[in-house]
N, CA, C and O atoms as a Tinker XYZ file with bonds, in Angstrom:
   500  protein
     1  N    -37.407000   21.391000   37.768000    73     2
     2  CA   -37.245000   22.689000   38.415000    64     1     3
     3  C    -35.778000   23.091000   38.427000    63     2     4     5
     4  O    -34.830000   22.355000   38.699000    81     3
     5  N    -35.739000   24.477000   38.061000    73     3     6
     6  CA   -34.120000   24.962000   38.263000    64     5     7
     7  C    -34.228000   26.225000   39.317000    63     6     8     9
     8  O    -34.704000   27.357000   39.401000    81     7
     9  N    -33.468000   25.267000   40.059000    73     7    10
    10  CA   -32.789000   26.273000   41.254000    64     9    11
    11  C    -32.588000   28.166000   41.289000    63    10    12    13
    12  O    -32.928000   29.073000   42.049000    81    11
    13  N    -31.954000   28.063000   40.186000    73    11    14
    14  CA   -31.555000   29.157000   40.028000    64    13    15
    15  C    -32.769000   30.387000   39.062000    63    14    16    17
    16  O    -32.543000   31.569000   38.801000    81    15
    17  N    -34.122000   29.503000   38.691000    73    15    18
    18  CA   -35.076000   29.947000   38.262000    64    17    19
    19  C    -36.152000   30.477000   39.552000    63    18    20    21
    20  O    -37.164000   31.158000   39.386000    81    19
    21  N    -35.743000   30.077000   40.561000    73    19    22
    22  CA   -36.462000   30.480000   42.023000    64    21    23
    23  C    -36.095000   32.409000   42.428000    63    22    24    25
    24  O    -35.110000   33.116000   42.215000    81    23
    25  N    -37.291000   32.645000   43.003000    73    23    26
    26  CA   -36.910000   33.684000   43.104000    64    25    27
    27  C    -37.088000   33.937000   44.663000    63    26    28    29
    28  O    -38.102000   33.787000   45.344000    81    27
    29  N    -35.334000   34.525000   45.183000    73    27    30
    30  CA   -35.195000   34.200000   46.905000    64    29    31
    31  C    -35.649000   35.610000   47.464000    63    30    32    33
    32  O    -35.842000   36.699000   46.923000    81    31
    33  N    -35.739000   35.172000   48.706000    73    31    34
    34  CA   -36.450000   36.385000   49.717000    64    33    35
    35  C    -35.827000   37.599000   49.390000    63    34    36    37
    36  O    -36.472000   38.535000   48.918000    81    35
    37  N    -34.819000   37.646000   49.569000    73    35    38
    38  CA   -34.212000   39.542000   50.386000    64    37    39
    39  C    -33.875000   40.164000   48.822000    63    38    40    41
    40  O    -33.981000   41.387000   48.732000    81    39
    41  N    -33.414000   39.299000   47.384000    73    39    42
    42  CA   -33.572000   39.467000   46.191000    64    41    43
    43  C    -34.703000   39.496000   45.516000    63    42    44    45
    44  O    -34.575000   39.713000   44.311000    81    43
    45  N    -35.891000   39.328000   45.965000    73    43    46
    46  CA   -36.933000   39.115000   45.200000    64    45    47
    47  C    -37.262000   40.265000   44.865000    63    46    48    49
    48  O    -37.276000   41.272000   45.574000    81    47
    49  N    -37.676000   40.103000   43.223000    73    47    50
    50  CA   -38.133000   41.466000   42.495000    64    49    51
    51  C    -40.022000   41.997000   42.777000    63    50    52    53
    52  O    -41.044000   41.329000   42.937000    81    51
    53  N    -39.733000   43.605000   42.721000    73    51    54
    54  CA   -41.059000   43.469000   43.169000    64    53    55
    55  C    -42.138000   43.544000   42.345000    63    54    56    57
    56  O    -43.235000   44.042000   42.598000    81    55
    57  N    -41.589000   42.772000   40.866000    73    55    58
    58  CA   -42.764000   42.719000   40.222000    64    57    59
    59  C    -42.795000   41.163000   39.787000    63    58    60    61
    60  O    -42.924000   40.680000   38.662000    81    59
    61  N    -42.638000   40.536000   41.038000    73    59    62
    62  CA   -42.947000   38.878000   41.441000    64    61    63
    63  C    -44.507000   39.068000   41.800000    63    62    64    65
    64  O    -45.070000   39.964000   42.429000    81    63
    65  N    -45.121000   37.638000   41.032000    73    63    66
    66  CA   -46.828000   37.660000   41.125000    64    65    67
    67  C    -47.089000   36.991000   42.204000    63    66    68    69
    68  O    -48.109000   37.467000   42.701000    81    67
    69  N    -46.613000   35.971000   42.930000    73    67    70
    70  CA   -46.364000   35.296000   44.102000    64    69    71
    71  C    -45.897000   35.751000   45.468000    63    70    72    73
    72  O    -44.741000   36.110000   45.688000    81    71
    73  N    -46.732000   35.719000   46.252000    73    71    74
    74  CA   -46.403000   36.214000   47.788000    64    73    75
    75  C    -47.176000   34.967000   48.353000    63    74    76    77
    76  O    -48.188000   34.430000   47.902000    81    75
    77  N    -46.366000   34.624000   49.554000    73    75    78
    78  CA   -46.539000   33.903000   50.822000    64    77    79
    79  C    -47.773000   34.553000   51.475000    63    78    80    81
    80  O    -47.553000   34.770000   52.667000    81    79
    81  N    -48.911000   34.904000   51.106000    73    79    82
    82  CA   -49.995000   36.072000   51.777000    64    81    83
    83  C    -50.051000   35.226000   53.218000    63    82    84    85
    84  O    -49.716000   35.943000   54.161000    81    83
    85  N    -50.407000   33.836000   53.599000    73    83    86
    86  CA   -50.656000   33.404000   54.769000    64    85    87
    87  C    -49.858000   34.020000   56.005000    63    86    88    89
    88  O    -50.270000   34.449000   57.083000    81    87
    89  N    -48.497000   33.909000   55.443000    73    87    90
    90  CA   -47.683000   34.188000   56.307000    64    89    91
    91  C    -46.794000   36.185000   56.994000    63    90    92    93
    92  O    -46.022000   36.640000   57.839000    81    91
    93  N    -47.705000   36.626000   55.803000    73    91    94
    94  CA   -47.804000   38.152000   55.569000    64    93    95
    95  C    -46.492000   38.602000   56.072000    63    94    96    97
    96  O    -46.223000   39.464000   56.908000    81    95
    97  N    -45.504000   37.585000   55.159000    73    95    98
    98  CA   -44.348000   38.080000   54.790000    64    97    99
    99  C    -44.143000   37.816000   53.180000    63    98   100   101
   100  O    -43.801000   36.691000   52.815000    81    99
   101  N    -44.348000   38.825000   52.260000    73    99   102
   102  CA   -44.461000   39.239000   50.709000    64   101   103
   103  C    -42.822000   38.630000   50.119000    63   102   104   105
   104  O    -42.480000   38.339000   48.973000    81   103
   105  N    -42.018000   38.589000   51.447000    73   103   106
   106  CA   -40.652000   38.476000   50.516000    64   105   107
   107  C    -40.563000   36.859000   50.681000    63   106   108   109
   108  O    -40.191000   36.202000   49.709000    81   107
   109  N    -40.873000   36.264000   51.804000    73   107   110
   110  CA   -40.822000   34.312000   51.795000    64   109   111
   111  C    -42.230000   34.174000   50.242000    63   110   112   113
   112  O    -43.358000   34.666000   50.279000    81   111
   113  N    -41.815000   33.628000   49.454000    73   111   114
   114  CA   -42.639000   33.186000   48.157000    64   113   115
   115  C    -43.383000   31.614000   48.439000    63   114   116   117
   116  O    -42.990000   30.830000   49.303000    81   115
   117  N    -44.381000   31.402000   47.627000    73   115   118
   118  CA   -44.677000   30.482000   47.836000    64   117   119
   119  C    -43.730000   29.256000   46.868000    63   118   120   121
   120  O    -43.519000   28.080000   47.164000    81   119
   121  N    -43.285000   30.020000   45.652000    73   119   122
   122  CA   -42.433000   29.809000   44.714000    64   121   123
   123  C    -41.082000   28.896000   45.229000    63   122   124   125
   124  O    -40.787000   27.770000   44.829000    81   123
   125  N    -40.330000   29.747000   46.267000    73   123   126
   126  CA   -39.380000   29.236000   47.213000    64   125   127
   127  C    -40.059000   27.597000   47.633000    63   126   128   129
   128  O    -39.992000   26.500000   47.079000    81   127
   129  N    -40.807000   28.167000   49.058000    73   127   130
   130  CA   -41.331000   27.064000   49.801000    64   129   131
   131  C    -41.699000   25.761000   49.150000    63   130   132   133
   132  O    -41.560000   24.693000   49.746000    81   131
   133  N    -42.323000   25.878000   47.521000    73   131   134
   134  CA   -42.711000   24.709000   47.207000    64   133   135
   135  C    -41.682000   24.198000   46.482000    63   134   136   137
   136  O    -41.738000   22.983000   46.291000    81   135
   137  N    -40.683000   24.835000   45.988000    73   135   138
   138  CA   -39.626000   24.472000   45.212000    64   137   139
   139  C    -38.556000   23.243000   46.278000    63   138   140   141
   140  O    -38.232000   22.117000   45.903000    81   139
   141  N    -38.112000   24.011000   47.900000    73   139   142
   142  CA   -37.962000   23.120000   48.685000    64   141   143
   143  C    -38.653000   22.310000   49.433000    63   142   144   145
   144  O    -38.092000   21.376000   50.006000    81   143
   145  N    -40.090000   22.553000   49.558000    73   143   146
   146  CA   -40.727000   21.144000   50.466000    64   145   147
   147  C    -40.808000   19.956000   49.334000    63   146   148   149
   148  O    -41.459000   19.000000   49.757000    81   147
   149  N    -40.381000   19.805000   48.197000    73   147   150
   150  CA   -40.565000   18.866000   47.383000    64   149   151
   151  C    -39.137000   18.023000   47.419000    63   150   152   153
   152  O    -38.921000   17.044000   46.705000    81   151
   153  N    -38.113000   18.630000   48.469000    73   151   154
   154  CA   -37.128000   17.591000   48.725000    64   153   155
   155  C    -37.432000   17.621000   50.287000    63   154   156   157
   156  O    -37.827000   18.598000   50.924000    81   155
   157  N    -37.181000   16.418000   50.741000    73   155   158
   158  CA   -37.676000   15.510000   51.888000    64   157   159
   159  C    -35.627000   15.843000   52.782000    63   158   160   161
   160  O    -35.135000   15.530000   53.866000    81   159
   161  N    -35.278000   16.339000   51.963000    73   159   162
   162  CA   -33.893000   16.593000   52.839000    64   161   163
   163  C    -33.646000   18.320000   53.120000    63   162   164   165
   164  O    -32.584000   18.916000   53.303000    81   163
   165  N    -34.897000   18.788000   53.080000    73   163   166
   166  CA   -34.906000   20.515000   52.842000    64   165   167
   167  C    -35.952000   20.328000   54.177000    63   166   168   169
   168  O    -36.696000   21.301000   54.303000    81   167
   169  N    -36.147000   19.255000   55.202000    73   167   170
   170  CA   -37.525000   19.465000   55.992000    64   169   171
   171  C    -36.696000   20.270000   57.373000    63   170   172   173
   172  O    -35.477000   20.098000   57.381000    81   171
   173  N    -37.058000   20.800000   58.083000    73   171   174
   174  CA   -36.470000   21.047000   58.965000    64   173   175
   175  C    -37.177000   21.317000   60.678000    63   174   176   177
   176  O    -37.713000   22.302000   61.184000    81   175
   177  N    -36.902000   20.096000   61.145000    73   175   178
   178  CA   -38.131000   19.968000   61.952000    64   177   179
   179  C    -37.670000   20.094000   63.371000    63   178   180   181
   180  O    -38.414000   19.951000   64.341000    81   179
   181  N    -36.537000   20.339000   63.421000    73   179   182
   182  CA   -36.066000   20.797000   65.398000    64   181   183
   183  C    -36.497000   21.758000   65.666000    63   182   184   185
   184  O    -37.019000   22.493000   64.828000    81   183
   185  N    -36.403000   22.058000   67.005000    73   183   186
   186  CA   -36.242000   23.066000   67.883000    64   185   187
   187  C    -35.118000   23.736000   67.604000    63   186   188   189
   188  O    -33.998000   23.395000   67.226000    81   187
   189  N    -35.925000   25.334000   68.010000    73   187   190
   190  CA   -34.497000   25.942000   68.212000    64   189   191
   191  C    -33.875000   25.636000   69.496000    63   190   192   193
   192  O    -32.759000   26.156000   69.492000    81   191
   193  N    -34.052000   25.154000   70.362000    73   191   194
   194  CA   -33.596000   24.573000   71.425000    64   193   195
   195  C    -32.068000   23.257000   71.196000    63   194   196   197
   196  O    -30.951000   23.182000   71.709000    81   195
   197  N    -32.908000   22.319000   70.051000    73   195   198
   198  CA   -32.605000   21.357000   70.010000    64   197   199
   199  C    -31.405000   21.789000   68.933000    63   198   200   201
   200  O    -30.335000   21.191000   68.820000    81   199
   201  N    -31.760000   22.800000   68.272000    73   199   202
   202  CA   -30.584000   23.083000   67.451000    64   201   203
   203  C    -29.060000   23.894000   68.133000    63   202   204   205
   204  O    -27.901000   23.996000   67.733000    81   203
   205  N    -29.614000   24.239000   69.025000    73   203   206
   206  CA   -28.295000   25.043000   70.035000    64   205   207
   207  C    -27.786000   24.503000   70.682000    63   206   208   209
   208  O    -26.674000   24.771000   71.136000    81   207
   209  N    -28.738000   23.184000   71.014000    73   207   210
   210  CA   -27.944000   21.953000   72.045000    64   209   211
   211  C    -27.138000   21.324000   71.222000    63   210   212   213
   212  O    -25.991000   21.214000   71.657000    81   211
   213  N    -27.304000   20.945000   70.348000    73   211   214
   214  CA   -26.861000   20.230000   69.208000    64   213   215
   215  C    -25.430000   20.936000   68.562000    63   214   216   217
   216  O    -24.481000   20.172000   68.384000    81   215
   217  N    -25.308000   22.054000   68.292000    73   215   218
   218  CA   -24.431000   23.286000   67.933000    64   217   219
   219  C    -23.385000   22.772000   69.110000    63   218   220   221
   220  O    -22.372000   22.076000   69.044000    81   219
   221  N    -24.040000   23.388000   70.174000    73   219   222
   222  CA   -22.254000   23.258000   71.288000    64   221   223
   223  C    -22.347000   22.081000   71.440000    63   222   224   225
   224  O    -21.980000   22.134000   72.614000    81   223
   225  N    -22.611000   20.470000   71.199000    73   223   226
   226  CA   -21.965000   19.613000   71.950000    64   225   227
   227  C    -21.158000   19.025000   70.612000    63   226   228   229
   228  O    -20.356000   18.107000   70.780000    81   227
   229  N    -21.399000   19.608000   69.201000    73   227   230
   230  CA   -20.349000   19.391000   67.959000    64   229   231
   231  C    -19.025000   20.066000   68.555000    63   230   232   233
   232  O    -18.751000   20.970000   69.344000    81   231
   233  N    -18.215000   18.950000   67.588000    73   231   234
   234  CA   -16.311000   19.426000   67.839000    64   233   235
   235  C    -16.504000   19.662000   66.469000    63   234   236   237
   236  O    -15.395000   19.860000   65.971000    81   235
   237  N    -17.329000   19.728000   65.686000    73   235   238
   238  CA   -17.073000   20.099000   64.081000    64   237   239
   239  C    -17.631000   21.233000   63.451000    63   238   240   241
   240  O    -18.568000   21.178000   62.655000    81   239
   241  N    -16.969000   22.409000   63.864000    73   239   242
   242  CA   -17.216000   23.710000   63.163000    64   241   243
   243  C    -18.341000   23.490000   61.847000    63   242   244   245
   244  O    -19.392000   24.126000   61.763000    81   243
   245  N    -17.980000   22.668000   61.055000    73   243   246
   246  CA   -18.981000   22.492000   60.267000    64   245   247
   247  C    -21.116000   22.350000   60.110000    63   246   248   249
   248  O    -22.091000   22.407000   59.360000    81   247
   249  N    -20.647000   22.152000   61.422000    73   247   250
   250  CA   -22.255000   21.267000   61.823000    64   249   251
   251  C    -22.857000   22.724000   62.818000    63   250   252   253
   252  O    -23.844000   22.528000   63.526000    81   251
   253  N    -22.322000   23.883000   62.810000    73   251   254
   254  CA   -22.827000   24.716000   63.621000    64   253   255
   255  C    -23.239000   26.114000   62.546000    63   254   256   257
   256  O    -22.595000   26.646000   61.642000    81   255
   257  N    -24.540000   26.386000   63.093000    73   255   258
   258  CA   -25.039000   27.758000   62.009000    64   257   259
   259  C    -24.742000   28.946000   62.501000    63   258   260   261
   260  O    -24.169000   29.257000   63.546000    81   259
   261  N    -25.378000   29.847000   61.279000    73   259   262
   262  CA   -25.130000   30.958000   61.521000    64   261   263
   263  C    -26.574000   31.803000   61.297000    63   262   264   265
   264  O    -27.455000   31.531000   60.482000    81   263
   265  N    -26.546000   32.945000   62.297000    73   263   266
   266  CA   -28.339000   33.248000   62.676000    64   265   267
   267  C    -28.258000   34.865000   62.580000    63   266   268   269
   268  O    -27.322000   35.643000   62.397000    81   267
   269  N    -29.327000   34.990000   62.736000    73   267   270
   270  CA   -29.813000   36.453000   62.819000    64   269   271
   271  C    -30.954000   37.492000   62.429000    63   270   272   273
   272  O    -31.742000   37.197000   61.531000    81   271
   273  N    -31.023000   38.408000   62.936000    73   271   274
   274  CA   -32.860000   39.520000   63.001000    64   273   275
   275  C    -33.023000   39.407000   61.119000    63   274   276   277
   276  O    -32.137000   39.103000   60.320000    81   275
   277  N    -34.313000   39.730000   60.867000    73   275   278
   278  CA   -34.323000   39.601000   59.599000    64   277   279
   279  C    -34.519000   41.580000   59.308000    63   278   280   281
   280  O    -34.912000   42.241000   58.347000    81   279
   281  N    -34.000000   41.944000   60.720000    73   279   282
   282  CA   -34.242000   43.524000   60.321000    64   281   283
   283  C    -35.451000   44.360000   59.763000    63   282   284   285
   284  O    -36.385000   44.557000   60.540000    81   283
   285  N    -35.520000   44.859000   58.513000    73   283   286
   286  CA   -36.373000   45.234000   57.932000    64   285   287
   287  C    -37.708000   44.384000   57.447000    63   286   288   289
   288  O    -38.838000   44.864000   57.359000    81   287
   289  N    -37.376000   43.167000   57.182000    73   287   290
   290  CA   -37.921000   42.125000   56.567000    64   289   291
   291  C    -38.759000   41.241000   57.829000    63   290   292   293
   292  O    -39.542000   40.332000   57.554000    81   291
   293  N    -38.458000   41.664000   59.213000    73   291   294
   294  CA   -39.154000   41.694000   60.326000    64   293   295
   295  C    -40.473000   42.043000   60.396000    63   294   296   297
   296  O    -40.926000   43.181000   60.270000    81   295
   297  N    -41.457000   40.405000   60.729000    73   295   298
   298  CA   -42.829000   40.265000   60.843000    64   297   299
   299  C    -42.751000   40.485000   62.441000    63   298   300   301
   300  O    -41.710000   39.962000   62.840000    81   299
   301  N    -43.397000   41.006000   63.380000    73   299   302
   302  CA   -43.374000   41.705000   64.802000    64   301   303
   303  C    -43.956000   40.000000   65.175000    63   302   304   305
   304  O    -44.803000   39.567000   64.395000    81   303
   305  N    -43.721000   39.512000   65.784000    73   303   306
   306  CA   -44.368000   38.031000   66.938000    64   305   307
   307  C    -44.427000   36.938000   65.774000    63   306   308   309
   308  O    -44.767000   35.841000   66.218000    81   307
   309  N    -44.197000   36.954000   64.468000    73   307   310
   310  CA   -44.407000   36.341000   62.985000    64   309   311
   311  C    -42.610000   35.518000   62.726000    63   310   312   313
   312  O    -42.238000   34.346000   62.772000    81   311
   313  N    -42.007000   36.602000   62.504000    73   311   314
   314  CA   -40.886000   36.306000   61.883000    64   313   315
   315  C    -39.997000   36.869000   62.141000    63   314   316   317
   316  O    -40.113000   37.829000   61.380000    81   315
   317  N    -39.128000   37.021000   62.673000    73   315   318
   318  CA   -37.640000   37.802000   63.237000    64   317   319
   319  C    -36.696000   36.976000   63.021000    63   318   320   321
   320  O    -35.570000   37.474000   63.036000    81   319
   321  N    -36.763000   35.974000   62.842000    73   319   322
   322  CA   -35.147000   35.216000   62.870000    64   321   323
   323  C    -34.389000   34.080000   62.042000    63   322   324   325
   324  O    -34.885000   32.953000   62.080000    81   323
   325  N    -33.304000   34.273000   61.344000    73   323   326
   326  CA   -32.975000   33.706000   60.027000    64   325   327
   327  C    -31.753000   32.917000   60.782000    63   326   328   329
   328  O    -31.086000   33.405000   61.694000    81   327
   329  N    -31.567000   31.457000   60.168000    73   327   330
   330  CA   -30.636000   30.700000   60.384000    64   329   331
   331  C    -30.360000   29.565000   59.302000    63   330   332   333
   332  O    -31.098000   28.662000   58.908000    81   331
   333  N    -28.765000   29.982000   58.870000    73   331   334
   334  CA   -28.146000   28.927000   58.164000    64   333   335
   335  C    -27.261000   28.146000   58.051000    63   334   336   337
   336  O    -26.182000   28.689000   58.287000    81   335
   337  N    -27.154000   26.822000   57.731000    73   335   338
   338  CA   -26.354000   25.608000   57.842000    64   337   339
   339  C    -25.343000   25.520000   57.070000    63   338   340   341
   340  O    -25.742000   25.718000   55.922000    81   339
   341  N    -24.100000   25.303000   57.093000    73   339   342
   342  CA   -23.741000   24.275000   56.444000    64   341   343
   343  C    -23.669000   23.319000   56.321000    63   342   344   345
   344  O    -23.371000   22.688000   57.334000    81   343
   345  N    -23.814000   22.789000   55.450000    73   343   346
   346  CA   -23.604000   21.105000   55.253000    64   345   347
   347  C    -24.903000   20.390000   55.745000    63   346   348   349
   348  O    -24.924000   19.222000   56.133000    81   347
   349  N    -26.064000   21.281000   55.681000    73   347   350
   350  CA   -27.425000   20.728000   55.491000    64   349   351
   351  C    -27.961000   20.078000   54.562000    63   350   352   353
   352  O    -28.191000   20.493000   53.427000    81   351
   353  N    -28.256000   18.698000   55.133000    73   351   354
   354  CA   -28.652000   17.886000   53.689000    64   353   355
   355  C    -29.416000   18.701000   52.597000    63   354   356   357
   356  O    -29.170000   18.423000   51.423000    81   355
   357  N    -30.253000   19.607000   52.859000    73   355   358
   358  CA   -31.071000   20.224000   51.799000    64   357   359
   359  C    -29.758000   20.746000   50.575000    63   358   360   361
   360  O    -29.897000   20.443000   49.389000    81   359
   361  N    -28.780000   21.380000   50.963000    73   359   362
   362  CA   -28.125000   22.184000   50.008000    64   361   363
   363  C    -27.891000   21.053000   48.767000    63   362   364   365
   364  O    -28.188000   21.271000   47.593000    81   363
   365  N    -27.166000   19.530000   49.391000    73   363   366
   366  CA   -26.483000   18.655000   48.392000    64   365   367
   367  C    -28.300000   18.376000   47.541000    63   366   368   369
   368  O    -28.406000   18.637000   46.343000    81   367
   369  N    -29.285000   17.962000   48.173000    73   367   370
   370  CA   -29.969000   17.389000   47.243000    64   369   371
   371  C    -30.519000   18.380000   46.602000    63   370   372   373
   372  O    -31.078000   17.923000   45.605000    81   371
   373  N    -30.723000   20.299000   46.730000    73   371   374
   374  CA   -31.186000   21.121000   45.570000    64   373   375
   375  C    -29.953000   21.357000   44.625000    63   374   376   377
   376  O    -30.025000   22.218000   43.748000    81   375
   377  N    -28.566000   20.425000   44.837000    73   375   378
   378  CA   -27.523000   20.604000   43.654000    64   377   379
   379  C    -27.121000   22.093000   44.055000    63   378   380   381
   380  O    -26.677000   22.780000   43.135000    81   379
   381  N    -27.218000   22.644000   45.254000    73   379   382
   382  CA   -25.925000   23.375000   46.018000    64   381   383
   383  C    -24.508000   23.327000   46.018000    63   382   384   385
   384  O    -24.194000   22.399000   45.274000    81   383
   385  N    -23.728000   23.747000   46.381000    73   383   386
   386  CA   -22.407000   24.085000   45.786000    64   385   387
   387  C    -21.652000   23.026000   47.706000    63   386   388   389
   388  O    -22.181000   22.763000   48.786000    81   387
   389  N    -20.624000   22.852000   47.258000    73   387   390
   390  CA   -20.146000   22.140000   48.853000    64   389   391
   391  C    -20.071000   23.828000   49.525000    63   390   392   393
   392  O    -20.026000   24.900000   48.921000    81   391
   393  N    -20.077000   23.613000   50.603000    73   391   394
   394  CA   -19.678000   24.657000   51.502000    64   393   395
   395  C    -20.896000   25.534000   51.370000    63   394   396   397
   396  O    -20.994000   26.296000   52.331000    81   395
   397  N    -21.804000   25.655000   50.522000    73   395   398
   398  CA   -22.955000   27.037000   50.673000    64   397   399
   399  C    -24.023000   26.159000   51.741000    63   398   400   401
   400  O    -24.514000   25.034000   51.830000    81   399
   401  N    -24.025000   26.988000   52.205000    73   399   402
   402  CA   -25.400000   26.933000   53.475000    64   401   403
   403  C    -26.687000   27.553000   53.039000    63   402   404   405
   404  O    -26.830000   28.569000   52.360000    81   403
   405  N    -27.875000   26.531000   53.696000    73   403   406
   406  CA   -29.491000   26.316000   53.631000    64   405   407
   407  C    -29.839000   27.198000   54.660000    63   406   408   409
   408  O    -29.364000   27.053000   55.787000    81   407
   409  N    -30.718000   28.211000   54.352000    73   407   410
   410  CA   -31.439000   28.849000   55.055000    64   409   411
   411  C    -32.884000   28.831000   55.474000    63   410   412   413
   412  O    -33.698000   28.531000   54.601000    81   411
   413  N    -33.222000   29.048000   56.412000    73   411   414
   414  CA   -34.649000   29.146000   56.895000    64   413   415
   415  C    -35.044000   30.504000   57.648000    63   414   416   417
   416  O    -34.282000   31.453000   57.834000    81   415
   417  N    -36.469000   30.404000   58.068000    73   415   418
   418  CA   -36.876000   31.682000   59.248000    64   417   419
   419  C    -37.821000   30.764000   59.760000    63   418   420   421
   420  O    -38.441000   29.754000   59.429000    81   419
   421  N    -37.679000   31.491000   60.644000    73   419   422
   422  CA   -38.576000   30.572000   61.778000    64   421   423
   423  C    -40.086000   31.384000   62.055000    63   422   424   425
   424  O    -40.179000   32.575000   62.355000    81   423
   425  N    -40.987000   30.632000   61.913000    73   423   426
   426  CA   -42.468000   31.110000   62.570000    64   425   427
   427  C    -42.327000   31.202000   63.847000    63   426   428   429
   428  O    -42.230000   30.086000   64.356000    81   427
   429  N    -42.276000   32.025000   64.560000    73   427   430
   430  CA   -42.716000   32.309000   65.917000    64   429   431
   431  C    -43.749000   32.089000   66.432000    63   430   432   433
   432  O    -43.763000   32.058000   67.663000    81   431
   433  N    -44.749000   31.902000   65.833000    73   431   434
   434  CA   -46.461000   31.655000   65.716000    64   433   435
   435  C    -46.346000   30.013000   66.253000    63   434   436   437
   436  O    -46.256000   29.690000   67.438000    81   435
   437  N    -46.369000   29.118000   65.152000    73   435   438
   438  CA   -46.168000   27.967000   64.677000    64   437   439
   439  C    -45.085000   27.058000   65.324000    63   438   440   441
   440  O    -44.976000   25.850000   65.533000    81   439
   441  N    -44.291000   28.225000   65.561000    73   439   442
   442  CA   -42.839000   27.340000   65.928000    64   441   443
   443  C    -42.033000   26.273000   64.529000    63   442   444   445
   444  O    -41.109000   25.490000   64.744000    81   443
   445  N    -42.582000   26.482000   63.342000    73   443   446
   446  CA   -41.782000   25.744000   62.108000    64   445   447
   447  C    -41.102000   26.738000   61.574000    63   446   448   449
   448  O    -41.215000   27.963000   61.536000    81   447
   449  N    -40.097000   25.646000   61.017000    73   447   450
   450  CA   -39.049000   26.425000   60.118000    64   449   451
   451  C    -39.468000   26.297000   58.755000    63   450   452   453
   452  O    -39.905000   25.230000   58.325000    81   451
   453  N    -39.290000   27.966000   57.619000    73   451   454
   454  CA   -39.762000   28.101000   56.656000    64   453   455
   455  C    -38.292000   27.857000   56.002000    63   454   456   457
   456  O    -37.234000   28.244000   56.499000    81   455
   457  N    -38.496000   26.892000   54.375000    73   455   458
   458  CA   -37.365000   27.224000   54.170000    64   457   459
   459  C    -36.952000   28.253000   52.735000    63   458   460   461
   460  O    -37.169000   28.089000   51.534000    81   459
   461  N    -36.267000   29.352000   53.511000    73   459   462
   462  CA   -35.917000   30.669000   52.732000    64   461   463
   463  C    -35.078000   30.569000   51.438000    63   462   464   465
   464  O    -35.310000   31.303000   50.477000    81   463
   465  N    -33.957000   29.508000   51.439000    73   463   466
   466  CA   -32.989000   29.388000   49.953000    64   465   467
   467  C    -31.830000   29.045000   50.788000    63   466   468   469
   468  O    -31.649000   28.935000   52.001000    81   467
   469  N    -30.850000   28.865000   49.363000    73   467   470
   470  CA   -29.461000   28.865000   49.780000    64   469   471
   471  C    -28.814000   30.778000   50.205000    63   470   472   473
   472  O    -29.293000   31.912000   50.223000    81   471
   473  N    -27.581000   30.151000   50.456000    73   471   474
   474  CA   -26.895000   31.362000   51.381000    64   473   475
   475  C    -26.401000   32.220000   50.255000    63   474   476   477
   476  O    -26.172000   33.429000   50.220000    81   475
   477  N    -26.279000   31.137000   49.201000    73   475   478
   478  CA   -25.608000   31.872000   48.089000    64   477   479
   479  C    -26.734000   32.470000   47.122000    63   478   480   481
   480  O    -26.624000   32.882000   45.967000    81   479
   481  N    -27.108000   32.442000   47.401000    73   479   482
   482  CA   -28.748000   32.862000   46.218000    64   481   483
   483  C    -29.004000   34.241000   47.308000    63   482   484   485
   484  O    -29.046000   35.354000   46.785000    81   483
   485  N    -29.159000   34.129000   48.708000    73   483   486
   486  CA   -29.523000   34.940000   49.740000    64   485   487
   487  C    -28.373000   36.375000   50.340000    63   486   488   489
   488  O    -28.499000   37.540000   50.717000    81   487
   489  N    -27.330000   35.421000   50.130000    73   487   490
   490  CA   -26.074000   36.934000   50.527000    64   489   491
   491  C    -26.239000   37.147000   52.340000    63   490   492   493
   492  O    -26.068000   38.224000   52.911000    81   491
   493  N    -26.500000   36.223000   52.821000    73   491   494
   494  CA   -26.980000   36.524000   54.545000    64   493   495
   495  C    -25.171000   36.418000   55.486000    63   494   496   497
   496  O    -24.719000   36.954000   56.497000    81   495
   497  N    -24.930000   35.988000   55.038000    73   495   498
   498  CA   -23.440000   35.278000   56.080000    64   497   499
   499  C    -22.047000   34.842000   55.272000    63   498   500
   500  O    -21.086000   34.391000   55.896000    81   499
């Protein structure tokens, strides 16, 4: 699989044959999702709780994300909210660049994190 053969959310063309239908958000692919659940360092299984606790008790700027509404791309009680890492194991093992940050959205439903692409494929932060 090549990375850069994936086709990411907020770039995705709309004459992609693949949609996420479960999640009745057309722009998360299934293409994406299976491309990263097939690395075991792309899983992302905290809380958002556990991730904010985690955020302020780091002294290392590095280890803290960056978040936000997915705006337009906003599923109502589904999907509203995008957050990305740096220096998330997922980036080094999809052969990410140092410094680009792993993105996800979060199910509100479910409470799991979907994972959306890199930051650099995405343009978010």
């Amino acid at each position: 699989d090549n990375l850069t053969a994936v086709n990411f959310g907020m770039k995705l063309s709309s004459s992609s044959s693949s949609s996420y239908s479960a999640s009745n958000a057309p722009w998360l692919t299934e293409a994406v999702e299976d491309y990263f659940t097939q690395h075991a360092e792309c899983a992302e299984t905290r809380s958002w709780e556990d991730i904010i606790a985690q955020a302020a008790a780091s002294t290392h700027r590095s280890d803290r994300f960056v978040s936000g509404g997915l705006g337009k791309l906003t599923v109502m009680d589904r999907f509203e909210l995008w957050v990305c890492w740096r220096n998330h194991p997922c980036v080094a093992a999809v052969g990410g660049a140092v410094g680009d940050r792993m993105c996800y959205v979060k199910n509100e439903m479910s409470k799991e994190w979907h994972s959306w692409g890199l930051n650099s494929q995405l343009g978010l932060c």
